[in-house]
Amino acid sequence: MRRRILQSTLFVVAITALVLGGPLAITTWRLVEDFTRAELTSRLEQLAARLDDPDVGDQVDNAAIGLAIPAGGQLTLVLPERAPQVLGSPVGDNPVAETLPFGPGGALTLAQPRSIMRTEQVQVTVIVLLLVVLSVGTGAVVATVTARRLAEPLLDVADRAARLGAGDFRRAPHRHGIPELDRVSDVLDTSAAALAELVQRERALVGDVSHQLRSRLTALQLRLDELSTHPDPSARREALAALEQTERLTGVLDELLEAARLARAAGAEPLDLREGLTAVAEEWRQPLRAVGRSIKVQVPDGLLARVTPARIREAVGALVDNATQHGAGTVTVAARAGENTLVIEVSDTGPGVPDELVPHVFDRGVSVGSSTGLGLALARALVEADGGRLELSRARPPTFTIFLPAARADDMVSLPRPVGTPR
């Protein structure tokens, strides 16, 4: 994008330089000749005024008119019935000359070598061309700065939109000073908040519906089990058929929930937790430093989780944000290998979660401060979307624990191998 903006601007500058620079150089070349001839004519008029005397004799006062002849020039005075008088230096072939009538039938001719005029033309034209080149260079600098100033915010907004599409619903407080792009950033932040709330509502709805359906189906199965022991063969047969349909319905519900889970985790891929969590920590290091706090990452090498990178960054970012707003001291992000799973812990040394809020800390709208109460609920929804689990493992000091599925062996096969690594 930056290259296209730069190329377009430079193309416009180059066309402008060609359209204006060429005619300007030609015009300047001709103007020098016009000025030279005008100067010769002006000198001739001065000489004519000085020589226009009825008492002029056979000889012209050379000293009186010598100062009016330009350097390297030549003056020729022609009078009727008199031999032409020549003053000055030889001007060679094809000089620049101007003639002015003088007296009755006479003429004054002032000439100078054409090379003098050509030298002035070349000098002035070169100056004009240098100014054109300077303007092109200035335009190139302005184009480069403008391209960078426009391209970087556009790329940042595009990356923000891409992260939003991948499930990263965090707000981006940074603005670029360009009203139109800042307006787009505001709209993306509003959309992110709306999508985050929508995701949470969807997760809550799916959980409630699945729970209610399972409860009702379980109750229905128990009733049908009782009817299946009825002494009436017809009633018993119908009860067994209904029980079979109920079991099928339960299987369909399980398949639908599994399909929804797989669809949500379609972007899951092996993620190096050390790399991913370090990136999240670097993002939050400056905000924490601004309030006199710090963040520490304790993640060993070789921990590969099968997750959607944007979701896990959003979830861990929400936990760090929660620790920033409501906690104290150093925020610690640690990871370790658990039993058949990978564990991420986010903790701080703050006062922790009040006892009355512990059962509801992940409920939407629950907060101990002035925040929206959406962050922890969204974090849990995002973790569960990848088949993980988020819990408050300790209330004081607060420790939130994420359980993630580890990458499978077939996931490792799909990863790019370093050059020279044997298969």
Coordinates of C-alpha atoms in Angstrom, one line a residue:
M1 CA 0.0 0.0 0.0
R2 CA 2.8 2.4 0.9
R3 CA 4.5 1.6 -2.4
R4 CA 1.3 2.3 -4.4
I5 CA 0.8 5.7 -2.6
L6 CA 4.4 6.6 -3.1
Q7 CA 4.4 5.6 -6.8
S8 CA 1.2 7.5 -7.5
T9 CA 2.4 10.7 -5.8
L10 CA 5.8 10.5 -7.6
F11 CA 4.1 9.9 -10.9
V12 CA 2.0 13.0 -10.4
V13 CA 5.1 15.0 -9.4
A14 CA 7.1 13.7 -12.4
I15 CA 4.3 14.6 -14.9
T16 CA 3.9 18.1 -13.3
A17 CA 7.7 18.6 -13.7
L18 CA 7.7 17.5 -17.3
V19 CA 4.6 19.6 -18.2
L20 CA 5.9 22.7 -16.4
G21 CA 9.7 22.2 -16.5
G22 CA 10.0 21.7 -20.3
P23 CA 8.0 24.8 -21.4
L24 CA 9.6 26.8 -18.6
A25 CA 13.1 25.9 -19.8
I26 CA 12.2 26.8 -23.4
T27 CA 10.6 30.1 -22.3
T28 CA 13.7 31.0 -20.3
W29 CA 15.9 30.3 -23.2
R30 CA 13.9 32.7 -25.4
L31 CA 13.6 35.3 -22.7
V32 CA 17.4 35.6 -22.4
E33 CA 17.6 36.3 -26.1
D34 CA 14.8 38.8 -25.9
F35 CA 16.5 40.6 -23.0
T36 CA 19.8 40.6 -24.8
R37 CA 18.3 42.2 -27.9
A38 CA 16.3 44.7 -25.7
E39 CA 19.5 45.7 -24.0
L40 CA 21.2 46.3 -27.4
T41 CA 18.3 48.4 -28.5
S42 CA 18.4 50.4 -25.3
R43 CA 22.1 51.1 -25.8
L44 CA 21.5 52.1 -29.4
E45 CA 18.9 54.6 -28.3
Q46 CA 21.3 56.1 -25.8
L47 CA 24.0 56.3 -28.5
A48 CA 21.6 57.9 -31.0
A49 CA 20.6 60.5 -28.4
R50 CA 24.3 61.3 -27.8
L51 CA 25.2 61.5 -31.5
D52 CA 22.1 63.3 -32.6
D53 CA 23.8 66.7 -33.0
P54 CA 23.7 68.8 -36.2
D55 CA 27.3 69.8 -35.6
V56 CA 28.7 66.2 -35.7
G57 CA 31.8 66.3 -37.8
D58 CA 33.6 63.8 -39.9
Q59 CA 35.0 62.0 -36.8
V60 CA 32.9 60.6 -34.0
D61 CA 34.0 61.2 -30.4
N62 CA 35.1 57.7 -29.6
A63 CA 35.7 58.3 -25.9
A64 CA 32.1 59.7 -25.6
I65 CA 30.5 56.6 -27.0
G66 CA 32.9 53.9 -26.0
L67 CA 31.3 53.4 -22.6
A68 CA 27.9 52.6 -24.3
I69 CA 29.3 49.6 -26.2
P70 CA 29.0 46.3 -24.3
A71 CA 32.0 44.2 -23.5
G72 CA 33.1 42.4 -26.6
G73 CA 30.6 44.3 -28.7
Q74 CA 31.0 46.3 -31.9
L75 CA 29.3 49.6 -33.0
T76 CA 29.0 50.4 -36.7
L77 CA 28.0 54.0 -37.7
V78 CA 26.8 54.5 -41.3
L79 CA 26.1 58.1 -42.5
P80 CA 25.3 59.2 -46.1
E81 CA 28.3 60.1 -48.2
R82 CA 30.7 59.0 -45.4
A83 CA 32.7 55.9 -44.9
P84 CA 31.3 53.5 -42.2
Q85 CA 32.9 54.0 -38.8
V86 CA 33.5 50.8 -36.7
L87 CA 34.2 50.9 -32.9
G88 CA 34.8 48.0 -30.6
S89 CA 36.0 44.4 -31.0
P90 CA 35.3 41.9 -33.8
V91 CA 32.2 39.9 -33.1
G92 CA 32.7 37.0 -35.5
D93 CA 30.2 35.3 -37.7
N94 CA 26.4 35.2 -36.9
P95 CA 26.5 37.8 -34.1
V96 CA 23.5 39.1 -32.2
A97 CA 22.9 42.6 -33.7
E98 CA 20.3 45.3 -33.6
T99 CA 20.1 48.3 -36.0
L100 CA 18.6 51.8 -35.3
P101 CA 18.0 54.5 -38.0
F102 CA 20.1 57.6 -37.3
G103 CA 19.9 61.0 -38.9
P104 CA 19.0 61.5 -42.5
G105 CA 19.7 58.2 -44.2
G106 CA 22.1 56.9 -41.5
A107 CA 22.0 53.9 -39.2
L108 CA 23.6 52.6 -36.0
T109 CA 24.3 48.9 -35.7
L110 CA 25.3 47.4 -32.3
A111 CA 26.4 43.7 -32.3
Q112 CA 27.9 41.3 -29.8
P113 CA 29.2 37.7 -30.2
R114 CA 26.4 35.1 -30.1
S115 CA 28.5 32.9 -27.7
I116 CA 28.0 35.5 -24.9
M117 CA 24.2 35.2 -25.2
R118 CA 24.4 31.4 -25.5
T119 CA 26.5 31.2 -22.3
E120 CA 23.8 33.3 -20.4
Q121 CA 21.0 31.1 -21.9
V122 CA 22.7 27.9 -20.8
Q123 CA 23.4 29.3 -17.3
V124 CA 19.8 30.5 -16.7
T125 CA 18.3 27.3 -18.2
V126 CA 20.5 25.1 -16.0
I127 CA 19.3 27.1 -13.0
V128 CA 15.7 26.6 -14.0
L129 CA 16.3 22.9 -14.5
L130 CA 18.0 22.6 -11.1
L131 CA 14.9 24.3 -9.6
V132 CA 12.7 21.7 -11.3
V133 CA 14.9 18.9 -10.0
L134 CA 14.8 20.4 -6.6
S135 CA 11.0 20.6 -6.7
V136 CA 10.8 16.9 -7.8
G137 CA 13.1 15.9 -4.9
T138 CA 11.0 17.9 -2.5
G139 CA 7.9 16.3 -3.9
A140 CA 9.5 12.9 -3.5
V141 CA 10.3 13.6 0.2
V142 CA 6.8 14.9 0.8
A143 CA 5.4 11.8 -1.0
T144 CA 7.5 9.4 1.1
V145 CA 6.4 11.1 4.4
T146 CA 2.8 11.2 3.2
A147 CA 2.8 7.6 2.1
R148 CA 4.2 6.5 5.4
R149 CA 1.8 8.7 7.4
L150 CA -1.2 7.2 5.4
A151 CA 0.0 3.6 5.0
E152 CA 0.9 2.8 8.6
P153 CA -2.5 3.9 10.0
L154 CA -4.3 2.1 7.2
L155 CA -2.3 -1.1 7.8
D156 CA -2.9 -0.7 11.6
V157 CA -6.7 -0.3 11.0
A158 CA -6.6 -3.3 8.6
D159 CA -4.8 -5.4 11.2
R160 CA -7.3 -4.3 13.8
A161 CA -10.2 -5.4 11.5
A162 CA -8.4 -8.8 10.8
R163 CA -8.0 -9.4 14.6
L164 CA -11.6 -8.5 15.1
G165 CA -12.7 -11.1 12.5
A166 CA -10.4 -13.6 14.2
G167 CA -12.1 -13.1 17.6
D168 CA -9.8 -10.5 19.2
F169 CA -12.4 -8.1 20.7
R170 CA -10.0 -5.9 22.7
R171 CA -10.2 -2.2 22.3
A172 CA -7.4 -0.3 20.5
P173 CA -7.0 3.0 22.3
H174 CA -4.3 4.3 20.0
R175 CA -5.4 6.9 17.4
H176 CA -3.6 8.2 14.4
G177 CA -4.5 11.9 14.2
I178 CA -6.4 11.4 10.9
P179 CA -10.1 12.1 11.5
E180 CA -11.4 9.6 9.0
L181 CA -9.2 6.7 10.2
D182 CA -9.9 7.6 13.9
R183 CA -13.6 7.4 13.1
V184 CA -13.0 3.9 11.6
S185 CA -11.1 2.9 14.8
D186 CA -14.0 4.2 16.9
V187 CA -16.4 2.1 14.9
L188 CA -14.2 -0.9 15.2
D189 CA -14.0 -0.5 18.9
T190 CA -17.8 -0.2 19.1
S191 CA -18.2 -3.3 16.9
A192 CA -15.7 -5.2 19.0
A193 CA -17.7 -4.4 22.2
A194 CA -21.0 -5.4 20.4
L195 CA -19.5 -8.7 19.1
A196 CA -18.0 -9.5 22.5
E197 CA -21.4 -9.1 24.1
L198 CA -23.0 -11.1 21.3
V199 CA -20.5 -14.0 21.7
Q200 CA -21.1 -14.0 25.4
R201 CA -24.9 -14.1 24.9
E202 CA -24.5 -16.9 22.4
R203 CA -22.4 -18.9 24.7
A204 CA -24.8 -18.3 27.6
L205 CA -27.8 -19.2 25.4
V206 CA -26.2 -22.4 24.1
G207 CA -25.3 -23.4 27.6
D208 CA -28.7 -22.7 29.0
V209 CA -30.5 -24.4 26.1
S210 CA -28.3 -27.5 26.2
H211 CA -28.6 -27.7 30.0
Q212 CA -32.4 -27.4 29.9
L213 CA -32.7 -29.9 27.1
R214 CA -30.5 -32.4 28.8
S215 CA -32.5 -32.0 32.0
R216 CA -35.8 -32.5 30.3
L217 CA -34.6 -35.4 28.2
T218 CA -33.2 -37.1 31.3
A219 CA -36.5 -36.7 33.0
L220 CA -38.3 -38.0 30.0
Q221 CA -36.1 -41.0 29.8
L222 CA -36.8 -41.9 33.4
R223 CA -40.5 -41.7 32.8
L224 CA -40.2 -43.8 29.7
D225 CA -38.1 -46.4 31.6
E226 CA -40.9 -46.7 34.1
L227 CA -43.5 -47.1 31.3
S228 CA -41.3 -49.7 29.6
T229 CA -42.2 -52.1 32.5
H230 CA -45.9 -51.6 32.1
P231 CA -47.8 -54.9 32.0
D232 CA -49.7 -53.9 28.9
P233 CA -47.6 -55.1 25.9
S234 CA -48.9 -52.3 23.7
A235 CA -48.0 -49.6 26.2
R236 CA -44.6 -51.2 26.8
R237 CA -43.9 -51.4 23.1
E238 CA -44.8 -47.7 22.6
A239 CA -42.7 -46.7 25.6
L240 CA -39.7 -48.6 24.2
A241 CA -40.1 -46.9 20.9
A242 CA -40.4 -43.4 22.5
L243 CA -37.3 -44.2 24.7
E244 CA -35.4 -45.1 21.5
Q245 CA -36.4 -41.8 19.9
T246 CA -35.4 -40.0 23.1
E247 CA -31.9 -41.6 23.0
R248 CA -31.6 -40.6 19.3
L249 CA -32.6 -37.0 20.2
T250 CA -29.9 -37.0 22.9
G251 CA -27.4 -38.2 20.4
V252 CA -28.4 -35.5 17.9
L253 CA -28.1 -32.9 20.6
D254 CA -24.6 -34.1 21.4
E255 CA -23.6 -34.0 17.7
L256 CA -25.0 -30.5 17.3
L257 CA -23.0 -29.2 20.3
E258 CA -19.9 -31.0 19.1
A259 CA -20.3 -29.5 15.6
A260 CA -20.8 -26.1 17.1
R261 CA -17.7 -26.5 19.2
L262 CA -15.6 -27.7 16.2
A263 CA -16.9 -24.8 14.1
R264 CA -15.8 -22.3 16.8
A265 CA -12.4 -24.0 17.0
A266 CA -12.0 -24.2 13.2
G267 CA -9.0 -21.7 13.4
A268 CA -7.3 -23.7 16.1
E269 CA -3.6 -24.5 15.4
P270 CA -0.5 -25.4 17.3
L271 CA 0.7 -22.3 19.3
D272 CA 4.0 -22.0 21.2
L273 CA 2.7 -20.6 24.5
R274 CA 6.1 -19.0 25.3
E275 CA 5.9 -16.9 22.1
G276 CA 2.2 -16.2 22.4
L277 CA 2.2 -15.2 26.1
T278 CA 5.4 -13.1 25.7
A279 CA 3.6 -11.1 23.0
V280 CA 0.6 -10.5 25.3
A281 CA 3.0 -9.4 28.1
E282 CA 4.8 -7.0 25.8
E283 CA 1.5 -5.4 24.9
W284 CA 0.6 -4.8 28.5
R285 CA 4.1 -3.9 29.8
Q286 CA 3.8 -0.2 29.0
P287 CA 0.3 0.3 30.5
L288 CA 1.5 -1.4 33.7
R289 CA 4.7 0.6 33.8
A290 CA 2.6 3.8 33.6
V291 CA 0.9 2.9 36.9
G292 CA 4.2 1.8 38.6
R293 CA 3.7 -1.9 38.1
S294 CA 5.3 -4.7 36.1
I295 CA 4.5 -8.0 34.4
K296 CA 6.5 -11.2 34.5
V297 CA 6.3 -14.2 32.2
Q298 CA 7.3 -17.7 33.3
V299 CA 6.8 -20.1 30.4
P300 CA 9.1 -23.0 29.6
D301 CA 10.0 -23.9 26.0
G302 CA 8.2 -26.6 24.2
L303 CA 4.6 -26.0 25.3
L304 CA 2.4 -26.3 22.3
A305 CA -1.3 -25.8 22.7
R306 CA -4.0 -26.4 20.0
V307 CA -5.9 -23.1 20.2
T308 CA -6.9 -20.2 18.1
P309 CA -4.1 -17.7 18.6
A310 CA -6.3 -14.6 18.5
R311 CA -8.7 -16.1 21.1
I312 CA -6.0 -17.1 23.6
R313 CA -4.4 -13.7 23.3
E314 CA -7.7 -12.0 23.9
A315 CA -8.5 -14.3 26.8
V316 CA -5.1 -13.8 28.5
G317 CA -5.2 -10.1 27.7
A318 CA -8.6 -9.9 29.4
L319 CA -7.2 -11.5 32.5
V320 CA -4.1 -9.2 32.5
D321 CA -6.5 -6.2 32.0
N322 CA -8.5 -7.4 35.0
A323 CA -5.4 -7.7 37.1
T324 CA -4.3 -4.2 35.9
Q325 CA -7.7 -2.6 37.0
H326 CA -8.4 -4.5 40.2
G327 CA -5.1 -6.0 41.3
A328 CA -1.8 -4.8 42.7
G329 CA 1.9 -5.5 42.4
T330 CA 3.5 -7.6 39.7
V331 CA 1.3 -9.5 37.3
T332 CA 2.6 -13.0 36.7
V333 CA 1.7 -15.0 33.6
A334 CA 3.0 -18.6 34.0
A335 CA 2.4 -21.8 32.0
R336 CA 3.2 -25.4 32.7
A337 CA 2.3 -28.9 31.4
G338 CA -0.5 -30.5 33.4
E339 CA -2.0 -34.0 33.2
N340 CA -3.2 -34.4 29.6
T341 CA -3.5 -30.6 29.3
L342 CA -1.6 -27.3 29.4
V343 CA -2.1 -24.8 32.2
I344 CA -1.8 -21.0 32.1
E345 CA -2.0 -19.0 35.3
V346 CA -2.5 -15.3 35.6
S347 CA -2.0 -13.9 39.1
D348 CA -1.1 -10.7 41.0
T349 CA -0.6 -9.7 44.6
G350 CA -3.8 -7.6 45.0
P351 CA -6.5 -8.0 47.6
G352 CA -8.3 -10.6 45.5
V353 CA -11.9 -11.4 44.8
P354 CA -14.5 -10.7 47.5
D355 CA -16.1 -13.9 48.9
E356 CA -19.6 -12.8 47.7
L357 CA -18.4 -12.5 44.1
V358 CA -16.4 -15.7 43.9
P359 CA -19.4 -17.8 42.6
H360 CA -20.4 -15.1 40.1
V361 CA -17.0 -13.7 39.0
F362 CA -17.5 -15.0 35.4
D363 CA -21.1 -13.8 35.2
R364 CA -21.8 -11.1 32.7
G365 CA -22.1 -7.6 34.2
V366 CA -20.5 -8.6 37.6
S367 CA -17.7 -6.2 38.6
V368 CA -16.2 -4.8 41.7
G369 CA -15.4 -1.5 40.0
S370 CA -16.8 0.7 37.4
S371 CA -15.9 -1.6 34.5
T372 CA -18.4 -3.3 32.3
G373 CA -18.0 -6.7 33.9
L374 CA -17.7 -8.3 30.4
G375 CA -14.0 -9.1 30.3
L376 CA -13.9 -12.3 32.4
A377 CA -17.2 -13.6 30.9
L378 CA -15.8 -13.1 27.4
A379 CA -12.4 -14.6 28.4
R380 CA -14.2 -17.8 29.6
A381 CA -16.3 -17.9 26.4
L382 CA -13.2 -17.6 24.2
V383 CA -11.3 -20.3 26.1
E384 CA -14.3 -22.7 26.0
A385 CA -14.7 -22.0 22.3
D386 CA -11.3 -23.7 21.8
G387 CA -12.2 -26.6 24.0
G388 CA -10.5 -25.2 27.1
R389 CA -11.6 -24.2 30.6
L390 CA -11.2 -21.0 32.7
E391 CA -11.5 -21.1 36.4
L392 CA -10.8 -18.9 39.5
S393 CA -8.4 -21.3 41.2
R394 CA -7.6 -19.0 44.1
A395 CA -9.5 -15.9 45.3
R396 CA -6.7 -14.3 47.5
P397 CA -4.3 -13.5 46.1
P398 CA -6.2 -13.9 42.8
T399 CA -5.1 -16.6 40.4
F400 CA -7.0 -17.4 37.2
T401 CA -6.2 -20.7 35.6
I402 CA -6.8 -21.6 31.9
F403 CA -6.7 -25.3 30.9
L404 CA -6.0 -25.8 27.2
P405 CA -5.8 -28.9 25.0
A406 CA -2.2 -29.8 24.0
A407 CA -1.3 -30.1 20.3
R408 CA -1.7 -33.6 18.9
A409 CA 1.0 -35.5 17.1
D410 CA -0.7 -35.0 13.7
D411 CA -0.6 -31.3 14.4
M412 CA 3.2 -31.5 14.7
V413 CA 3.4 -33.1 11.3
S414 CA 1.7 -30.1 9.7
L415 CA 4.2 -27.6 11.2
P416 CA 7.0 -26.3 8.9
R417 CA 10.3 -28.0 9.5
P418 CA 13.5 -26.1 9.9
V419 CA 15.9 -26.3 7.0
G420 CA 18.1 -29.3 7.3
T421 CA 15.9 -31.1 9.9
P422 CA 15.8 -34.8 9.1
R423 CA 12.4 -36.4 8.7

